[in-house]
Tab-separated table of N, CA and C in Angstrom:
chain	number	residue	atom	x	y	z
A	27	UNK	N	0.841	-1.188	0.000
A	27	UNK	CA	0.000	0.000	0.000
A	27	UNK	C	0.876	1.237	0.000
A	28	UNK	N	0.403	2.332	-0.181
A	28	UNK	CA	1.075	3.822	-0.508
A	28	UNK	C	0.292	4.314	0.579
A	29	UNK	N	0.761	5.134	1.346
A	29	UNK	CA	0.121	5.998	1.954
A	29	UNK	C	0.481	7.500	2.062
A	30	UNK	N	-0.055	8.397	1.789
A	30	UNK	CA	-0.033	9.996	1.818
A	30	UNK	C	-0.640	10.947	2.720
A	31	UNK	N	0.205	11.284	3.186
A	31	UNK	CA	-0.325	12.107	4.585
A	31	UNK	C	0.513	13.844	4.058
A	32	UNK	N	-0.387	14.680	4.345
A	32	UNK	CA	-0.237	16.283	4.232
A	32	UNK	C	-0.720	16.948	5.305
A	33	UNK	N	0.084	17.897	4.766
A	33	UNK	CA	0.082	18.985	6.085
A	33	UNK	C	-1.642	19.433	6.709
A	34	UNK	N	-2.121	19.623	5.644
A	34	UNK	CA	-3.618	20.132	6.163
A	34	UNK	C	-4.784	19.334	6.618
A	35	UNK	N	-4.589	17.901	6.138
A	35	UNK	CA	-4.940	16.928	6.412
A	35	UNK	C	-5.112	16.337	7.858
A	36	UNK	N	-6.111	15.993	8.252
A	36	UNK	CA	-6.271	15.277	9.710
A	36	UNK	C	-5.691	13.863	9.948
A	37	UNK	N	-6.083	13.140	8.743
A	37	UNK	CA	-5.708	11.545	8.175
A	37	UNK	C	-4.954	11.201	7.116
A	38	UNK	N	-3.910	10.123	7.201
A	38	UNK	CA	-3.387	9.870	5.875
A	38	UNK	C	-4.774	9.189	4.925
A	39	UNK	N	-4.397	8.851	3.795
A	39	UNK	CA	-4.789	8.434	2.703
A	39	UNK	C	-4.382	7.423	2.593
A	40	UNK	N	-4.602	6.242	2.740
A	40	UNK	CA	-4.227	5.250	1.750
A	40	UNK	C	-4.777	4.300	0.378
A	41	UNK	N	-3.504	3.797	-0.296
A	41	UNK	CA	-3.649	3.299	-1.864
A	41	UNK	C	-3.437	2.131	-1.779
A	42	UNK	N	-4.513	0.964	-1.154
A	42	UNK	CA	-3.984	-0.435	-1.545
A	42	UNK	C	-4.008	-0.866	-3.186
A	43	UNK	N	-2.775	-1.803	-2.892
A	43	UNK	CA	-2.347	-2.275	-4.117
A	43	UNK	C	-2.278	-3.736	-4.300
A	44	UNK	N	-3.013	-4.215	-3.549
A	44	UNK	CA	-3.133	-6.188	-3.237
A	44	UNK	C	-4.169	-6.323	-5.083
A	45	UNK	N	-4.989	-5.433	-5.480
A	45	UNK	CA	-5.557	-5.698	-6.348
A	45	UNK	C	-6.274	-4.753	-7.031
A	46	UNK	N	-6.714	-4.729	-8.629
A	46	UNK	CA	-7.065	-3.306	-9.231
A	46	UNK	C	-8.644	-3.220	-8.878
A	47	UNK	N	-9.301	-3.955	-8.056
A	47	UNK	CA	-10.608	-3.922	-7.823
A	47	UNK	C	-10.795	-3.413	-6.966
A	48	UNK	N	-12.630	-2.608	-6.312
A	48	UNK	CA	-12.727	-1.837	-5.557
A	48	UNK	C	-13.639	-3.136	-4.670
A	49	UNK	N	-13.609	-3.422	-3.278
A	49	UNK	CA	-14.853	-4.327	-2.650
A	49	UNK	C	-15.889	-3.799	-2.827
A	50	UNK	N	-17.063	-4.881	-2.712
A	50	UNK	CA	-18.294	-5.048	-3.502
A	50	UNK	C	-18.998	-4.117	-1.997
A	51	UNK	N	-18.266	-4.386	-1.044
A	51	UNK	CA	-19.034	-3.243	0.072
A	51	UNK	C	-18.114	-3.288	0.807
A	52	UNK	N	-17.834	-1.674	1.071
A	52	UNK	CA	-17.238	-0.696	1.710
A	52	UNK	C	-18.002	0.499	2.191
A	53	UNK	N	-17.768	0.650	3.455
A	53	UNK	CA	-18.571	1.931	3.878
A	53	UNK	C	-18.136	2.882	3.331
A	54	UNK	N	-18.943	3.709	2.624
A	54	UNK	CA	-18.486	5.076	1.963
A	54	UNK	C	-18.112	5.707	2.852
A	55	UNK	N	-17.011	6.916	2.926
A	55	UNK	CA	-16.185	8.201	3.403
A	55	UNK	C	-15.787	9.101	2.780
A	56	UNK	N	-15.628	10.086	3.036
A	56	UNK	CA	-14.976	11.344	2.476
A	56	UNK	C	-13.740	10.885	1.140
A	57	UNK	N	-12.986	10.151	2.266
A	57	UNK	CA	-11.947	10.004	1.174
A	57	UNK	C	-12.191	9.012	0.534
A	58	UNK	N	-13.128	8.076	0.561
A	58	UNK	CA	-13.359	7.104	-0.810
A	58	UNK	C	-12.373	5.823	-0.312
A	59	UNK	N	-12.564	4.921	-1.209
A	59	UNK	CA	-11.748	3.581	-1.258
A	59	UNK	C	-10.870	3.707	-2.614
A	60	UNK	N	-9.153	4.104	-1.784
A	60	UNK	CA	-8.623	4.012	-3.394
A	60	UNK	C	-7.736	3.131	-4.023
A	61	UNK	N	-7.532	2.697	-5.175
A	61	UNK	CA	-6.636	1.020	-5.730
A	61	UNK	C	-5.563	1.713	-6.163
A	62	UNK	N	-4.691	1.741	-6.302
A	62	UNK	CA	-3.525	1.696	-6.811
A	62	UNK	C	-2.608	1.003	-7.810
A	63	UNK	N	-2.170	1.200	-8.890
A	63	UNK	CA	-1.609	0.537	-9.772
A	63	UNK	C	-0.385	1.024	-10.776
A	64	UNK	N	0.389	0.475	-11.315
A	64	UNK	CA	1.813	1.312	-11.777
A	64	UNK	C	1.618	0.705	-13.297
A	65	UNK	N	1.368	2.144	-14.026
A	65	UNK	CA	1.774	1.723	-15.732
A	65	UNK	C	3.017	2.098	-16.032
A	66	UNK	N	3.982	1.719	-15.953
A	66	UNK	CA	5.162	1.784	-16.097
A	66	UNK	C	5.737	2.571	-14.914
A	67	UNK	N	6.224	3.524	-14.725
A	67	UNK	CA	6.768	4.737	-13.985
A	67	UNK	C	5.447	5.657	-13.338
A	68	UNK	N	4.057	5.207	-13.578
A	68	UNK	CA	3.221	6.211	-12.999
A	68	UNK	C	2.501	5.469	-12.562
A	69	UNK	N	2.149	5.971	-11.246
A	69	UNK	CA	1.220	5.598	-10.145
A	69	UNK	C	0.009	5.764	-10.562
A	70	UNK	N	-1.329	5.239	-10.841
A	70	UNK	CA	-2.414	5.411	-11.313
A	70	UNK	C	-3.333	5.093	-9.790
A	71	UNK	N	-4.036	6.232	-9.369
A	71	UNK	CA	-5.057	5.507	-8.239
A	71	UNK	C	-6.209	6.029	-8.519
A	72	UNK	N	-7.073	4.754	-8.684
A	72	UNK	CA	-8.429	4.808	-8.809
A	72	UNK	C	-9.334	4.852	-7.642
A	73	UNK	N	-10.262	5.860	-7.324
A	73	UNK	CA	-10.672	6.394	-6.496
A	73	UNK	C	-12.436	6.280	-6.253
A	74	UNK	N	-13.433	5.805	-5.732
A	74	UNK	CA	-14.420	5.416	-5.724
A	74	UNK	C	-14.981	4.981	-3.993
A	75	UNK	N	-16.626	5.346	-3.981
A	75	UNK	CA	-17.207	4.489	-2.409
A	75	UNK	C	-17.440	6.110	-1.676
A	76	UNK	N	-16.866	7.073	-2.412
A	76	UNK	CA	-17.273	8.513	-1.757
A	76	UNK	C	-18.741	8.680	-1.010
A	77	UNK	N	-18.414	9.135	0.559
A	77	UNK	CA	-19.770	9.407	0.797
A	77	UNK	C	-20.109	10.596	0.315
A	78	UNK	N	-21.502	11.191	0.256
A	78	UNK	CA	-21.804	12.712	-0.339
A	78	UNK	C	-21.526	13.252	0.801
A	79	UNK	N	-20.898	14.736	0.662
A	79	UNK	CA	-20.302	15.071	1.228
A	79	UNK	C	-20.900	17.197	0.494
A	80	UNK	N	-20.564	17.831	2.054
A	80	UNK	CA	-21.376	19.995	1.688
A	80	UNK	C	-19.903	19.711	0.794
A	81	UNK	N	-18.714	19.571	0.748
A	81	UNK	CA	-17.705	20.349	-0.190
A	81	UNK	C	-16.768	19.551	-0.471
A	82	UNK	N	-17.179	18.189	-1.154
A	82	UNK	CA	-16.590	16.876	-1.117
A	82	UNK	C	-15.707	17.364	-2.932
A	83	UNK	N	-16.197	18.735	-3.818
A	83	UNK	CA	-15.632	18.636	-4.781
A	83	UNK	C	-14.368	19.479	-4.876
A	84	UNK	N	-15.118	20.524	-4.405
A	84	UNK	CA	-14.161	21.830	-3.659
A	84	UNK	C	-15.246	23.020	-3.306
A	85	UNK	N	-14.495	23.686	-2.685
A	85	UNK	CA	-15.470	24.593	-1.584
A	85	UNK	C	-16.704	24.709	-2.312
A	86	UNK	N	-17.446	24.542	-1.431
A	86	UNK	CA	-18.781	25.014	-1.660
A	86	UNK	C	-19.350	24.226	-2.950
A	87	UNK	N	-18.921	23.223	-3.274
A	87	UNK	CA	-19.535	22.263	-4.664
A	87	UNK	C	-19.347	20.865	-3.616
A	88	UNK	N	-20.997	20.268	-3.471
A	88	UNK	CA	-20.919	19.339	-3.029
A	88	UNK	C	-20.600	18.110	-3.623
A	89	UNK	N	-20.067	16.693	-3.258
A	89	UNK	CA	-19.819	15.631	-3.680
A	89	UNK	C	-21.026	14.452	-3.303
A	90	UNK	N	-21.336	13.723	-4.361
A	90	UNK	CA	-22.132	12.672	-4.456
A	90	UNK	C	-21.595	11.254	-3.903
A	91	UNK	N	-22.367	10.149	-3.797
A	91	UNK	CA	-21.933	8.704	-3.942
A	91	UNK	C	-21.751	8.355	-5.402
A	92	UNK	N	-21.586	8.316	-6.134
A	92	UNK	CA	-21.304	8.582	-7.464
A	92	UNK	C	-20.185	8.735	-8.132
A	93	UNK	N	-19.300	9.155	-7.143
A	93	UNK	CA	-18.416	10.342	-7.733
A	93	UNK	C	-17.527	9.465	-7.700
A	94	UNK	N	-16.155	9.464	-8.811
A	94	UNK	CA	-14.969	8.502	-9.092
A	94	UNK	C	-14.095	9.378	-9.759
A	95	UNK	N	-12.842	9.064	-9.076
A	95	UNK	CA	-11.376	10.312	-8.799
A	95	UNK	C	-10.248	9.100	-10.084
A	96	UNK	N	-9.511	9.381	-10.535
A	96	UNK	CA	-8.771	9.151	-11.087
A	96	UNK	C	-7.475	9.624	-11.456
A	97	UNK	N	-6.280	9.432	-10.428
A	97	UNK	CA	-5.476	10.480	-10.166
A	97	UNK	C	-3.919	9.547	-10.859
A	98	UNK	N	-3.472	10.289	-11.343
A	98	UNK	CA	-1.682	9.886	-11.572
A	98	UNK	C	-1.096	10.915	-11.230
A	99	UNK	N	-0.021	10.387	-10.777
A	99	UNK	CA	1.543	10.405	-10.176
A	99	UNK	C	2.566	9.874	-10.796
A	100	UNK	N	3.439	10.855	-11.258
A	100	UNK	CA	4.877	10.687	-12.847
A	100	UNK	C	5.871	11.496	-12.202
A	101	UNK	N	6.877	11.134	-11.436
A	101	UNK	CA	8.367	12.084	-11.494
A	101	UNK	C	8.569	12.257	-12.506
A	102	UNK	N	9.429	13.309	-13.182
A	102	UNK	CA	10.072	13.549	-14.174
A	102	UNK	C	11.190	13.440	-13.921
A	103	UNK	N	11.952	13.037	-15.577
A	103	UNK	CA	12.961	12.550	-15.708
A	103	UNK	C	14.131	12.934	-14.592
A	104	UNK	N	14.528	14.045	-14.134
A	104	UNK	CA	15.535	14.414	-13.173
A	104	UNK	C	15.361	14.060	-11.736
A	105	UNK	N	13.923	13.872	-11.486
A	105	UNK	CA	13.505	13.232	-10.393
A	105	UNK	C	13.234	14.358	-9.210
A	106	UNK	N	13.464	15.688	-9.405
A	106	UNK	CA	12.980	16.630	-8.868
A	106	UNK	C	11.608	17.199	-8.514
A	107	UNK	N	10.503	16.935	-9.678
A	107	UNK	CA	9.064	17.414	-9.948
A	107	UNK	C	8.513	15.987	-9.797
A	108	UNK	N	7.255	16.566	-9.507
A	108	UNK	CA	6.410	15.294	-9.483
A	108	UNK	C	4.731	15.720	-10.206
A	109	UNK	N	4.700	14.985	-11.312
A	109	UNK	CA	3.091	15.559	-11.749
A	109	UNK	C	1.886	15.477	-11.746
A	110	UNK	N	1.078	15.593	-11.332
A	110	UNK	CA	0.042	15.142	-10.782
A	110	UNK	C	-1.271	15.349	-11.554
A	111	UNK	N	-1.925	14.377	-11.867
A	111	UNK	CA	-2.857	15.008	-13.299
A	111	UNK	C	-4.248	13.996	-12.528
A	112	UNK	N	-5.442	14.603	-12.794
A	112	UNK	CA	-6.363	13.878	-12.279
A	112	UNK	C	-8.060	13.926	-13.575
A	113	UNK	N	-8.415	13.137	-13.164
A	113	UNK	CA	-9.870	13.633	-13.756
A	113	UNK	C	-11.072	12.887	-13.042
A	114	UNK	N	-11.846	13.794	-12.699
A	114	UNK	CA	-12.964	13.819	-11.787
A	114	UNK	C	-14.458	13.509	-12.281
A	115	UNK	N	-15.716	12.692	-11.972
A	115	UNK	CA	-16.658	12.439	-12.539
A	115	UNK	C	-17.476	12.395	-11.462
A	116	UNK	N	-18.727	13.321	-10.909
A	116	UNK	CA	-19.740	13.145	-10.269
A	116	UNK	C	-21.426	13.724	-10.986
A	117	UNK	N	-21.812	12.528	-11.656
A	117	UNK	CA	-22.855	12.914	-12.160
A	117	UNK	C	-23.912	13.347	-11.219
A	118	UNK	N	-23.975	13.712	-10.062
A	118	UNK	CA	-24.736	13.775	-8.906
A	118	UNK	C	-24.757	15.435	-9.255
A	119	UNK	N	-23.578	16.183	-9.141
A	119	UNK	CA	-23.207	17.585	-8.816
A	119	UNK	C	-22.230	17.906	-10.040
A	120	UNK	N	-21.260	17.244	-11.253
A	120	UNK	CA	-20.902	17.798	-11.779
A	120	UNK	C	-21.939	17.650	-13.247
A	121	UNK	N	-21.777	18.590	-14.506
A	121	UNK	CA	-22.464	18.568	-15.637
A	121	UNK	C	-21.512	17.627	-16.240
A	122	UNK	N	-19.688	17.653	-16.152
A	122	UNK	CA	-18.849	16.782	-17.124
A	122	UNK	C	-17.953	16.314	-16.566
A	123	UNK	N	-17.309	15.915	-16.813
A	123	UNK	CA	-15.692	15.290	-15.925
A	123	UNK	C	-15.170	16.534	-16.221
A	124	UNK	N	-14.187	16.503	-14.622
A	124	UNK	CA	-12.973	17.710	-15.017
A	124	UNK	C	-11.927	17.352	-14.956
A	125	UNK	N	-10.758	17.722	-15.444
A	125	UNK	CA	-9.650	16.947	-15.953
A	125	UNK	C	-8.083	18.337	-14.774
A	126	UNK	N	-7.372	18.392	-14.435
A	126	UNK	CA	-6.208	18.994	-14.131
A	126	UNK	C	-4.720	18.690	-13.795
A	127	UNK	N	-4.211	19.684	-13.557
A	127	UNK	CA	-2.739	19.255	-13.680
A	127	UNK	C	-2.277	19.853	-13.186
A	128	UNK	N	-1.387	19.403	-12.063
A	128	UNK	CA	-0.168	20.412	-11.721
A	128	UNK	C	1.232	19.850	-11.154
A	129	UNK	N	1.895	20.842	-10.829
A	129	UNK	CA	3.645	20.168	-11.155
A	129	UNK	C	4.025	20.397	-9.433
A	130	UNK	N	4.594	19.997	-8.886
A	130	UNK	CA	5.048	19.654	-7.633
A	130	UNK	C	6.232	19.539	-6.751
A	131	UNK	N	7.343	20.626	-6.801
A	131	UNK	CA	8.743	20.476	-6.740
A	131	UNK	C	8.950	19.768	-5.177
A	132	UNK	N	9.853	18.664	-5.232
A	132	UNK	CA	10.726	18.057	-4.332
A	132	UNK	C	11.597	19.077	-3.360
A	133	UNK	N	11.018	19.441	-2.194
A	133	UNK	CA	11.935	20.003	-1.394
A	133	UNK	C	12.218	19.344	0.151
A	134	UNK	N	13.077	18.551	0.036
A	134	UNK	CA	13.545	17.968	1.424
A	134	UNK	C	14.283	18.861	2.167
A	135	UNK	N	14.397	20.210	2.041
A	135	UNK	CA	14.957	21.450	2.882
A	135	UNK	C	13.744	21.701	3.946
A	136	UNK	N	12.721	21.776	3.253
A	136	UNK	CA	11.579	22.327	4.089
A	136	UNK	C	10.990	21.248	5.591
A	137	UNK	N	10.755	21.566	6.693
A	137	UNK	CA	9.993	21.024	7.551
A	137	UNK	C	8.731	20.717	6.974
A	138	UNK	N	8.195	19.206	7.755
A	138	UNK	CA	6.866	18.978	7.347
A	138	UNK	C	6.320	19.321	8.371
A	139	UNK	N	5.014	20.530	8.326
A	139	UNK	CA	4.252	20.889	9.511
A	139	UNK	C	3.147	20.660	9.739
A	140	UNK	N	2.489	19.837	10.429
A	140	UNK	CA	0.817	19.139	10.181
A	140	UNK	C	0.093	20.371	10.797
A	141	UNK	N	-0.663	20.858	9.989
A	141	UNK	CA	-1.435	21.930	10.151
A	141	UNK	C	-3.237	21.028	11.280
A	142	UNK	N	-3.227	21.596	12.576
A	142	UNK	CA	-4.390	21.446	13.086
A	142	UNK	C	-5.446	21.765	13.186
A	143	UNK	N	-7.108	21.380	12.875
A	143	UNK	CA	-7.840	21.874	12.933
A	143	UNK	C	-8.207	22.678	13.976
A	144	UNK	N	-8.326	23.944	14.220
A	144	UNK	CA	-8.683	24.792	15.028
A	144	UNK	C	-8.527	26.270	14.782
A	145	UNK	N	-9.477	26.939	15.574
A	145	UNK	CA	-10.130	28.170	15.419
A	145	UNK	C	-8.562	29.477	15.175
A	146	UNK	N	-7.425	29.232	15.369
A	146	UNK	CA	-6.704	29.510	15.250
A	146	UNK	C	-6.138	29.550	13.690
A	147	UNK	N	-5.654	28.197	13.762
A	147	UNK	CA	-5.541	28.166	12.089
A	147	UNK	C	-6.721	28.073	10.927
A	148	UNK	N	-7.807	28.026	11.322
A	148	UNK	CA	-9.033	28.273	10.325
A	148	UNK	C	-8.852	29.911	10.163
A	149	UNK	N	-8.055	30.795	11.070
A	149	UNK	CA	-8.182	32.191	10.864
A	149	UNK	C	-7.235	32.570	9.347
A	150	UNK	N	-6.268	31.697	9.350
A	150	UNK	CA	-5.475	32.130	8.376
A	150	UNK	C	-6.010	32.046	6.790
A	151	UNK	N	-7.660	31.714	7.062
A	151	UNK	CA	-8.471	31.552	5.725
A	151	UNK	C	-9.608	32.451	5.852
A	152	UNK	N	-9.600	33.231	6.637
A	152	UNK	CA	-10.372	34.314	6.844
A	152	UNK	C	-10.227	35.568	7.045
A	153	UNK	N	-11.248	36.476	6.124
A	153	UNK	CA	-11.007	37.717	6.715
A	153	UNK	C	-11.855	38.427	7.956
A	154	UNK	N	-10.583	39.503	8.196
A	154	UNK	CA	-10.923	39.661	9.762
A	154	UNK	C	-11.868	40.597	9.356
């Protein structure tokens, strides 16, 4: 399994990889049930079992049971960047799949700081 844990995050994530199938029952959650699989050099995790959720797509766009994530993960060649490309499908709340991309630089200089939920740091997303 892969597991991914971030700073803003309460819980890691994990990507089992015992098999490319999702179980026939799993309690739905926020973060879904996700599989994991490698086409050559890229991590492919298939993502599915989402409970509906007020801002399960992004703020303020709610998420369905429905909804199936499809995310890769590709270092590039120097091994510095990491790319991250996804495409999203909730016929519940979206009209189409949305597709994105973004690039991710490797910095092992930086501290990892787990950001905590509380009224403190929820301020740094608000105006006063």
């Amino acid at each position: 399994r892969v597991v991914i844990t971030a700073e803003t995050e309460s819980e890691s994530r994990i990507i089992y990889q015992e098999a490319r199938g999702h179980p026939a029952t799993f309690e739905p959650t926020s973060r879904g049930h996700s599989v994991g699989y490698w086409e050559g050099d890229v991590l492919v995790v298939d993502t599915t079992h989402f409970a509906d959720h007020r801002s399960g797509n992004a703020r303020g766009i709610r998420s369905g049971s429905q909804k199936h994530l499809v995310e890769r993960f590709e270092l590039n060649p120097d091994r510095t960047n990491l790319t991250y490309r996804f495409e999203l499908e909730d016929p519940d709340y979206l009209a189409a799949p949305i597709t994105g991309d973004l690039q991710a630089a490797y910095r092992p200089d930086l501290d990892f700081v787990p950001v905590t939920c509380s009224p403190e740091a929820a301020r740094r997303f608000t105006k006063d």
